CSV table of C-alpha atoms in Angstrom, one decimal:
chain,number,residue,atom,x,y,z
O,1,UNK,CA,-7.9,-38.9,22.6
O,2,UNK,CA,-8.2,-40.6,19.2
O,3,UNK,CA,-5.2,-39.6,17.1
O,4,UNK,CA,-6.0,-38.7,13.5
O,5,UNK,CA,-5.0,-41.0,10.7
O,6,UNK,CA,-1.8,-40.2,8.8
O,7,UNK,CA,-2.3,-37.3,6.4
O,8,UNK,CA,-0.4,-35.6,3.6
O,9,UNK,CA,-1.3,-32.1,4.7
O,10,UNK,CA,1.5,-29.9,5.9
O,11,UNK,CA,1.8,-26.6,7.8
O,12,UNK,CA,4.3,-24.4,5.9
O,13,UNK,CA,6.8,-22.4,7.9
O,14,UNK,CA,5.8,-18.8,8.8
O,15,UNK,CA,8.3,-17.4,6.3
O,16,UNK,CA,6.5,-19.1,3.4
O,17,UNK,CA,4.6,-16.4,1.3
O,18,UNK,CA,1.3,-15.3,2.8
O,19,UNK,CA,-2.0,-14.4,1.1
O,20,UNK,CA,-2.9,-12.4,4.2
O,21,UNK,CA,-2.7,-12.0,8.0
O,22,UNK,CA,-5.6,-12.4,10.3
O,23,UNK,CA,-6.1,-10.5,13.6
O,24,UNK,CA,-8.9,-9.8,16.1
O,25,UNK,CA,-9.9,-6.4,17.4
O,26,UNK,CA,-9.9,-6.0,21.2
O,27,UNK,CA,-13.4,-6.1,22.7
O,28,UNK,CA,-14.5,-5.1,26.2
O,29,UNK,CA,-13.7,-7.9,28.7
O,30,UNK,CA,-11.8,-8.5,31.9
O,31,UNK,CA,-8.5,-8.4,30.1
O,32,UNK,CA,-8.8,-5.1,28.2
O,33,UNK,CA,-11.3,-3.3,30.4
O,34,UNK,CA,-14.8,-1.9,29.9
O,35,UNK,CA,-16.0,0.0,26.9
O,36,UNK,CA,-14.6,3.5,26.8
O,37,UNK,CA,-11.8,2.6,29.3
O,38,UNK,CA,-8.2,3.8,28.9
O,39,UNK,CA,-7.0,0.3,29.0
O,40,UNK,CA,-9.3,-0.8,26.1
O,41,UNK,CA,-8.2,2.1,24.0
O,42,UNK,CA,-4.5,1.3,24.7
O,43,UNK,CA,-5.1,-2.2,23.5
O,44,UNK,CA,-6.8,-1.1,20.4
O,45,UNK,CA,-4.0,1.4,19.6
O,46,UNK,CA,-1.4,-1.4,20.1
O,47,UNK,CA,-3.3,-3.9,17.9
O,48,UNK,CA,-3.9,-1.2,15.3
O,49,UNK,CA,-0.2,-0.3,15.1
O,50,UNK,CA,0.7,-3.9,14.4
O,51,UNK,CA,-2.0,-4.3,11.8
O,52,UNK,CA,-1.0,-1.1,9.9
O,53,UNK,CA,2.7,-2.2,9.9
O,54,UNK,CA,1.8,-5.6,8.4
O,55,UNK,CA,-0.6,-4.0,5.9
O,56,UNK,CA,2.3,-2.2,4.2
O,57,UNK,CA,3.5,-5.7,3.2
O,58,UNK,CA,0.5,-7.9,2.8
O,59,UNK,CA,-3.3,-7.8,3.2
O,60,UNK,CA,-4.8,-7.8,6.7
O,61,UNK,CA,-8.2,-8.9,7.8
O,62,UNK,CA,-9.4,-7.9,11.3
O,63,UNK,CA,-12.2,-9.9,13.0
O,64,UNK,CA,-14.3,-7.6,15.1
O,65,UNK,CA,-17.2,-8.2,17.4
O,66,UNK,CA,-20.3,-6.7,15.7
O,67,UNK,CA,-20.6,-4.2,18.6
O,68,UNK,CA,-17.1,-2.9,17.9
O,69,UNK,CA,-17.1,-3.0,14.1
O,70,UNK,CA,-17.7,0.8,13.7
O,71,UNK,CA,-14.8,1.5,16.1
O,72,UNK,CA,-12.6,-1.0,14.4
O,73,UNK,CA,-13.1,0.5,10.9
O,74,UNK,CA,-12.5,4.0,12.3
O,75,UNK,CA,-9.3,3.0,14.0
O,76,UNK,CA,-7.9,0.9,11.2
O,77,UNK,CA,-8.8,3.1,8.3
O,78,UNK,CA,-8.7,2.2,4.7
O,79,UNK,CA,-6.7,-0.8,3.5
O,80,UNK,CA,-7.6,-3.2,6.3
O,81,UNK,CA,-10.6,-5.5,5.9
O,82,UNK,CA,-12.9,-5.8,8.9
O,83,UNK,CA,-15.2,-8.8,9.2
O,84,UNK,CA,-17.7,-9.4,12.0
O,85,UNK,CA,-18.1,-12.3,14.4
O,86,UNK,CA,-18.9,-12.5,18.1
O,87,UNK,CA,-15.6,-12.3,20.2
O,88,UNK,CA,-14.6,-13.0,23.7
O,89,UNK,CA,-10.9,-11.9,23.4
O,90,UNK,CA,-8.4,-10.9,20.8
O,91,UNK,CA,-5.6,-13.5,20.7
O,92,UNK,CA,-6.3,-14.9,17.3
O,93,UNK,CA,-3.1,-16.9,17.1
O,94,UNK,CA,-4.6,-19.1,19.8
O,95,UNK,CA,-8.3,-19.1,19.1
O,96,UNK,CA,-8.2,-19.0,15.3
O,97,UNK,CA,-7.4,-21.8,12.9
O,98,UNK,CA,-4.0,-23.1,11.8
O,99,UNK,CA,-3.6,-22.8,8.1
O,100,UNK,CA,-2.1,-25.8,6.2
O,101,UNK,CA,-1.5,-27.0,2.6
O,102,UNK,CA,-3.5,-29.9,1.4
O,103,UNK,CA,-2.2,-32.6,-0.9
O,104,UNK,CA,-3.2,-30.6,-4.0
O,105,UNK,CA,-1.4,-27.4,-2.6
O,106,UNK,CA,-4.7,-25.7,-1.7
O,107,UNK,CA,-4.9,-23.9,1.6
O,108,UNK,CA,-6.9,-25.7,4.3
O,109,UNK,CA,-7.2,-25.1,8.1
O,110,UNK,CA,-7.0,-27.1,11.3
O,111,UNK,CA,-9.6,-26.2,13.9
O,112,UNK,CA,-8.2,-27.2,17.3
O,113,UNK,CA,-10.4,-27.4,20.4
O,114,UNK,CA,-10.1,-24.0,22.2
O,115,UNK,CA,-11.1,-23.9,25.9
O,116,UNK,CA,-9.6,-20.7,27.2
O,117,UNK,CA,-6.0,-21.9,27.7
O,118,UNK,CA,-6.9,-24.9,29.8
O,119,UNK,CA,-10.3,-23.7,31.1
O,120,UNK,CA,-8.8,-21.0,33.3
O,121,UNK,CA,-11.3,-19.3,35.6
O,122,UNK,CA,-10.7,-15.8,34.1
O,123,UNK,CA,-11.1,-16.8,30.5
O,124,UNK,CA,-14.2,-16.8,28.3
O,125,UNK,CA,-14.5,-18.9,25.2
O,126,UNK,CA,-18.1,-19.3,24.3
O,127,UNK,CA,-17.6,-17.3,21.2
O,128,UNK,CA,-13.9,-17.8,20.5
O,129,UNK,CA,-14.2,-21.5,20.3
O,130,UNK,CA,-16.0,-21.0,17.0
O,131,UNK,CA,-13.4,-18.7,15.5
O,132,UNK,CA,-11.5,-21.5,13.8
O,133,UNK,CA,-14.5,-22.4,11.7
O,134,UNK,CA,-15.4,-18.8,11.0
O,135,UNK,CA,-12.0,-17.6,9.9
O,136,UNK,CA,-11.5,-20.8,7.7
O,137,UNK,CA,-14.9,-20.1,6.1
O,138,UNK,CA,-14.0,-16.5,5.4
O,139,UNK,CA,-10.7,-17.6,3.9
O,140,UNK,CA,-12.3,-20.2,1.8
O,141,UNK,CA,-10.1,-22.9,3.4
O,142,UNK,CA,-11.4,-26.5,3.9
O,143,UNK,CA,-11.7,-27.2,7.6
O,144,UNK,CA,-10.3,-30.2,9.4
O,145,UNK,CA,-11.3,-30.5,13.0
O,146,UNK,CA,-9.0,-31.9,15.7
O,147,UNK,CA,-9.9,-33.4,19.1
O,148,UNK,CA,-6.7,-31.9,20.7
O,149,UNK,CA,-7.0,-28.9,22.9
O,150,UNK,CA,-4.3,-26.7,21.5
O,151,UNK,CA,-3.5,-23.1,20.6
O,152,UNK,CA,-1.4,-21.6,17.8
O,153,UNK,CA,1.1,-20.1,20.3
O,154,UNK,CA,1.7,-23.5,21.7
O,155,UNK,CA,3.7,-24.9,18.8
O,156,UNK,CA,6.2,-23.7,16.1
O,157,UNK,CA,7.1,-25.5,12.9
O,158,UNK,CA,10.1,-25.4,10.5
O,159,UNK,CA,8.0,-26.5,7.5
O,160,UNK,CA,10.3,-29.5,7.0
O,161,UNK,CA,8.8,-31.9,9.5
O,162,UNK,CA,9.8,-30.5,12.9
O,163,UNK,CA,7.6,-29.0,15.6
O,164,UNK,CA,8.4,-27.4,18.9
O,165,UNK,CA,6.1,-28.1,21.9
O,166,UNK,CA,6.1,-27.5,25.6
O,167,UNK,CA,5.3,-30.2,28.2
O,168,UNK,CA,3.1,-27.8,30.2
O,169,UNK,CA,0.8,-26.8,27.4
O,170,UNK,CA,-0.2,-29.9,25.4
O,171,UNK,CA,0.1,-32.2,28.4
O,172,UNK,CA,-1.8,-29.7,30.7
O,173,UNK,CA,-4.5,-31.5,32.6
O,174,UNK,CA,-6.8,-28.5,32.0
O,175,UNK,CA,-6.3,-29.1,28.2
O,176,UNK,CA,-5.8,-32.7,27.5
O,177,UNK,CA,-6.2,-34.7,30.8
O,178,UNK,CA,-4.3,-38.0,30.8
O,179,UNK,CA,-2.8,-37.5,27.3
O,180,UNK,CA,0.6,-39.0,26.7
O,181,UNK,CA,3.4,-37.4,24.6
O,182,UNK,CA,2.9,-40.2,22.0
O,183,UNK,CA,-0.8,-39.4,21.7
O,184,UNK,CA,-0.2,-35.7,21.4
O,185,UNK,CA,2.6,-36.2,18.8
O,186,UNK,CA,0.4,-38.5,16.7
O,187,UNK,CA,-2.3,-35.9,16.5
O,188,UNK,CA,0.0,-33.0,15.9
O,189,UNK,CA,1.9,-34.9,13.2
O,190,UNK,CA,-1.3,-35.9,11.5
O,191,UNK,CA,-2.6,-32.4,11.4
O,192,UNK,CA,0.6,-30.4,10.6
O,193,UNK,CA,2.5,-32.9,8.5
O,194,UNK,CA,5.3,-33.1,11.0
O,195,UNK,CA,7.3,-36.2,11.9
O,196,UNK,CA,9.6,-35.0,14.8
O,197,UNK,CA,8.5,-33.2,18.0
O,198,UNK,CA,11.0,-31.4,20.2
O,199,UNK,CA,9.6,-31.0,23.7
O,200,UNK,CA,10.7,-28.1,25.8
O,201,UNK,CA,10.2,-28.5,29.5
O,202,UNK,CA,8.3,-25.2,30.1
O,203,UNK,CA,7.8,-21.6,29.2
O,204,UNK,CA,8.8,-18.3,30.8
O,205,UNK,CA,8.0,-17.7,34.5
O,206,UNK,CA,5.4,-15.0,34.0
O,207,UNK,CA,3.4,-17.3,31.8
O,208,UNK,CA,2.4,-19.3,34.9
O,209,UNK,CA,0.9,-16.4,36.7
O,210,UNK,CA,-2.9,-16.1,37.0
O,211,UNK,CA,-3.4,-14.8,33.5
O,212,UNK,CA,-0.7,-16.8,31.7
O,213,UNK,CA,-0.9,-19.6,29.0
O,214,UNK,CA,1.1,-22.0,31.1
O,215,UNK,CA,4.1,-22.2,28.8
O,216,UNK,CA,3.5,-21.2,25.2
O,217,UNK,CA,6.6,-21.9,23.1
O,218,UNK,CA,6.3,-18.8,20.8
O,219,UNK,CA,7.8,-16.6,23.5
O,220,UNK,CA,10.8,-18.7,24.2
O,221,UNK,CA,11.9,-20.4,20.9
O,222,UNK,CA,11.1,-20.1,17.2
O,223,UNK,CA,12.4,-21.6,14.0
O,224,UNK,CA,14.0,-19.0,11.7
O,225,UNK,CA,14.8,-21.6,9.0
O,226,UNK,CA,15.4,-25.3,8.7
O,227,UNK,CA,17.8,-26.4,11.3
O,228,UNK,CA,17.9,-22.9,12.9
O,229,UNK,CA,16.1,-21.9,16.1
O,230,UNK,CA,16.0,-18.5,17.9
O,231,UNK,CA,15.9,-18.8,21.7
O,232,UNK,CA,15.2,-16.3,24.4
O,233,UNK,CA,18.2,-15.6,26.7
O,234,UNK,CA,17.9,-13.9,30.0
O,235,UNK,CA,21.3,-12.7,31.2
O,236,UNK,CA,20.5,-11.3,34.6
O,237,UNK,CA,20.6,-13.9,37.4
O,238,UNK,CA,18.2,-11.9,39.4
O,239,UNK,CA,15.4,-12.7,37.0
O,240,UNK,CA,13.7,-16.2,37.5
O,241,UNK,CA,14.0,-16.8,33.7
O,242,UNK,CA,17.8,-16.8,34.0
O,243,UNK,CA,17.6,-20.5,35.0
O,244,UNK,CA,14.6,-21.2,32.9
O,245,UNK,CA,16.3,-20.1,29.7
O,246,UNK,CA,19.2,-22.4,30.4
O,247,UNK,CA,16.8,-25.4,30.9
O,248,UNK,CA,15.2,-24.6,27.5
O,249,UNK,CA,18.5,-24.2,25.8
O,250,UNK,CA,19.8,-27.5,27.2
O,251,UNK,CA,16.8,-29.3,25.8
O,252,UNK,CA,17.4,-27.7,22.3
O,253,UNK,CA,21.1,-28.6,22.5
O,254,UNK,CA,20.1,-32.3,22.8
O,255,UNK,CA,17.5,-32.2,20.1
O,256,UNK,CA,17.7,-33.2,16.4
O,257,UNK,CA,15.2,-32.1,13.8
O,258,UNK,CA,13.3,-34.2,11.3
O,259,UNK,CA,16.3,-34.2,9.0
O,260,UNK,CA,18.5,-35.6,11.7
O,261,UNK,CA,20.4,-32.3,12.2
O,262,UNK,CA,21.6,-30.9,15.5
O,263,UNK,CA,20.0,-27.4,15.8
O,264,UNK,CA,21.9,-24.2,15.2
O,265,UNK,CA,20.8,-22.2,18.2
O,266,UNK,CA,20.8,-18.4,18.0
O,267,UNK,CA,20.5,-16.7,21.3
O,268,UNK,CA,18.5,-13.5,21.4
O,269,UNK,CA,19.1,-11.5,24.6
O,270,UNK,CA,16.1,-10.4,26.6
O,271,UNK,CA,15.4,-6.7,27.1
O,272,UNK,CA,17.4,-5.2,30.0
O,273,UNK,CA,14.3,-4.2,32.0
O,274,UNK,CA,13.5,-6.7,34.7
O,275,UNK,CA,10.4,-5.3,36.3
O,276,UNK,CA,8.0,-2.9,34.6
O,277,UNK,CA,6.1,-2.1,37.9
O,278,UNK,CA,4.0,-5.3,38.3
O,279,UNK,CA,6.6,-8.0,38.7
O,280,UNK,CA,9.3,-9.6,36.6
O,281,UNK,CA,8.6,-9.0,32.9
O,282,UNK,CA,8.3,-11.7,30.2
O,283,UNK,CA,9.3,-9.3,27.4
O,284,UNK,CA,10.7,-11.3,24.6
O,285,UNK,CA,11.9,-10.6,21.0
O,286,UNK,CA,11.1,-14.2,20.1
O,287,UNK,CA,7.4,-13.3,19.9
O,288,UNK,CA,7.9,-11.6,16.5
O,289,UNK,CA,5.9,-12.1,13.3
O,290,UNK,CA,7.3,-13.0,9.9
O,291,UNK,CA,5.2,-11.6,7.0
O,292,UNK,CA,5.9,-11.0,3.4
O,293,UNK,CA,9.3,-9.2,3.1
O,294,UNK,CA,9.2,-8.1,6.7
O,295,UNK,CA,9.7,-9.2,10.3
O,296,UNK,CA,7.5,-7.3,12.7
O,297,UNK,CA,9.6,-7.2,15.9
O,298,UNK,CA,8.5,-6.4,19.4
O,299,UNK,CA,10.1,-3.2,20.7
O,300,UNK,CA,10.3,-2.1,24.4
O,301,UNK,CA,12.2,1.2,24.2
O,302,UNK,CA,15.2,-0.8,25.5
O,303,UNK,CA,18.9,-0.8,24.5
O,304,UNK,CA,18.5,-4.4,23.4
O,305,UNK,CA,15.9,-3.5,20.8
O,306,UNK,CA,18.7,-2.6,18.3
O,307,UNK,CA,20.7,-5.7,19.2
O,308,UNK,CA,17.7,-8.0,18.6
O,309,UNK,CA,16.9,-6.2,15.3
O,310,UNK,CA,20.4,-7.0,14.1
O,311,UNK,CA,20.2,-10.6,15.1
O,312,UNK,CA,16.9,-11.1,13.4
O,313,UNK,CA,18.1,-9.3,10.3
O,314,UNK,CA,20.8,-11.9,10.0
O,315,UNK,CA,18.3,-14.7,10.7
O,316,UNK,CA,15.9,-13.5,8.0
O,317,UNK,CA,18.1,-12.2,5.2
O,318,UNK,CA,16.3,-10.0,2.7
O,319,UNK,CA,13.5,-9.0,5.0
O,320,UNK,CA,13.0,-5.6,6.5
O,321,UNK,CA,12.9,-5.5,10.3
O,322,UNK,CA,10.0,-3.3,11.6
O,323,UNK,CA,10.1,-2.5,15.3
O,324,UNK,CA,6.7,-1.9,16.9
O,325,UNK,CA,6.2,-1.0,20.6
O,326,UNK,CA,4.8,-4.1,22.2
O,327,UNK,CA,4.8,-3.0,25.9
O,328,UNK,CA,1.1,-2.6,26.0
O,329,UNK,CA,0.5,-5.9,24.2
O,330,UNK,CA,2.6,-7.7,26.8
O,331,UNK,CA,0.9,-5.9,29.6
O,332,UNK,CA,-2.3,-7.6,28.4
O,333,UNK,CA,-0.7,-11.0,28.3
O,334,UNK,CA,1.0,-11.6,25.0
O,335,UNK,CA,3.1,-10.2,22.1
O,336,UNK,CA,2.9,-9.5,18.4
O,337,UNK,CA,3.0,-13.2,17.4
O,338,UNK,CA,0.1,-13.9,19.8
O,339,UNK,CA,-2.2,-11.5,18.0
O,340,UNK,CA,-1.4,-12.5,14.4
O,341,UNK,CA,-2.1,-15.6,12.3
O,342,UNK,CA,-0.7,-16.2,8.8
O,343,UNK,CA,-2.7,-17.5,5.9
O,344,UNK,CA,-0.2,-19.0,3.5
O,345,UNK,CA,-0.4,-18.7,-0.3
O,346,UNK,CA,-1.3,-21.9,-2.1
O,347,UNK,CA,1.6,-24.2,-2.5
O,348,UNK,CA,3.4,-23.9,-5.8
O,349,UNK,CA,6.7,-25.8,-6.7
O,350,UNK,CA,9.5,-26.8,-4.4
O,351,UNK,CA,11.8,-24.6,-6.5
O,352,UNK,CA,9.6,-21.6,-6.1
O,353,UNK,CA,9.2,-22.2,-2.4
O,354,UNK,CA,13.0,-22.3,-1.9
O,355,UNK,CA,13.3,-19.1,-3.9
O,356,UNK,CA,10.7,-17.4,-1.7
O,357,UNK,CA,12.7,-18.4,1.5
């Protein structure tokens, strides 16, 4: 790996104003099922529900495989733009670009290397490896390519220099064999404008099953403001994540952010359901999406849905909390954050940015 030279680009926090949200329409594959299958239709309904919720607050563009474009336009209806490109899968947070601000405040994009979450034998990425460039071009964003194998769900920034990472993602031999933390940090900092990396030891247990990402951070911890991090908390000792969550919290308790602050940690209890019929669940409220004036929050028809909504309402004051059933999305391997990618508005002034917070 050849770390990039220092740069004055920066990835704004997710709560910074957006120009739009990008998503991808589920296409027939081994994850979603064959064309016309009930599973594929379930996926499309779940993705559509998220898209329509976001579209009430900001523009949404849906990337569709050309073979699915007619179905996408019919499902989404008016008000959501559909653009066509060959697809393998529909997790645009991971396969798409990461949007950044350049030194002049214009919106640019980072194109990470995408190799199917560490070249897993079930994954396909012949088409999805090109989505970073395609989406950036459609957005009119200047593209900066990285040599790092990485996915958008594998990191989270506070917009003020701090980034959350997990050791089992960026250091995964299937992604970046032989890479050191120092090398990964150099490349991440150069691309995102961060200066401080907080490494978590791992992700949730289910994420290490056959179809997992091997530890994405956006299901266990997320910044909700400078110095504040939301963290998944499993309270039932029968669940394997009971101990995992305590390991993650311990790492956060020892960390300091780019400003030298100890983090204010806000626990978000997991749903009460332990097993949805196919093993221990990885259902998490951390995998939410922050858009203009709204937080789109995973719902599970669980008593803790209301509790989580209250916690996030306090964490994101002034934003409406919209609950969207995410059980089908999780059944396919992710959550609402995993299927969305924000395109920030061009940078204005620091004063304006603070006001928008």
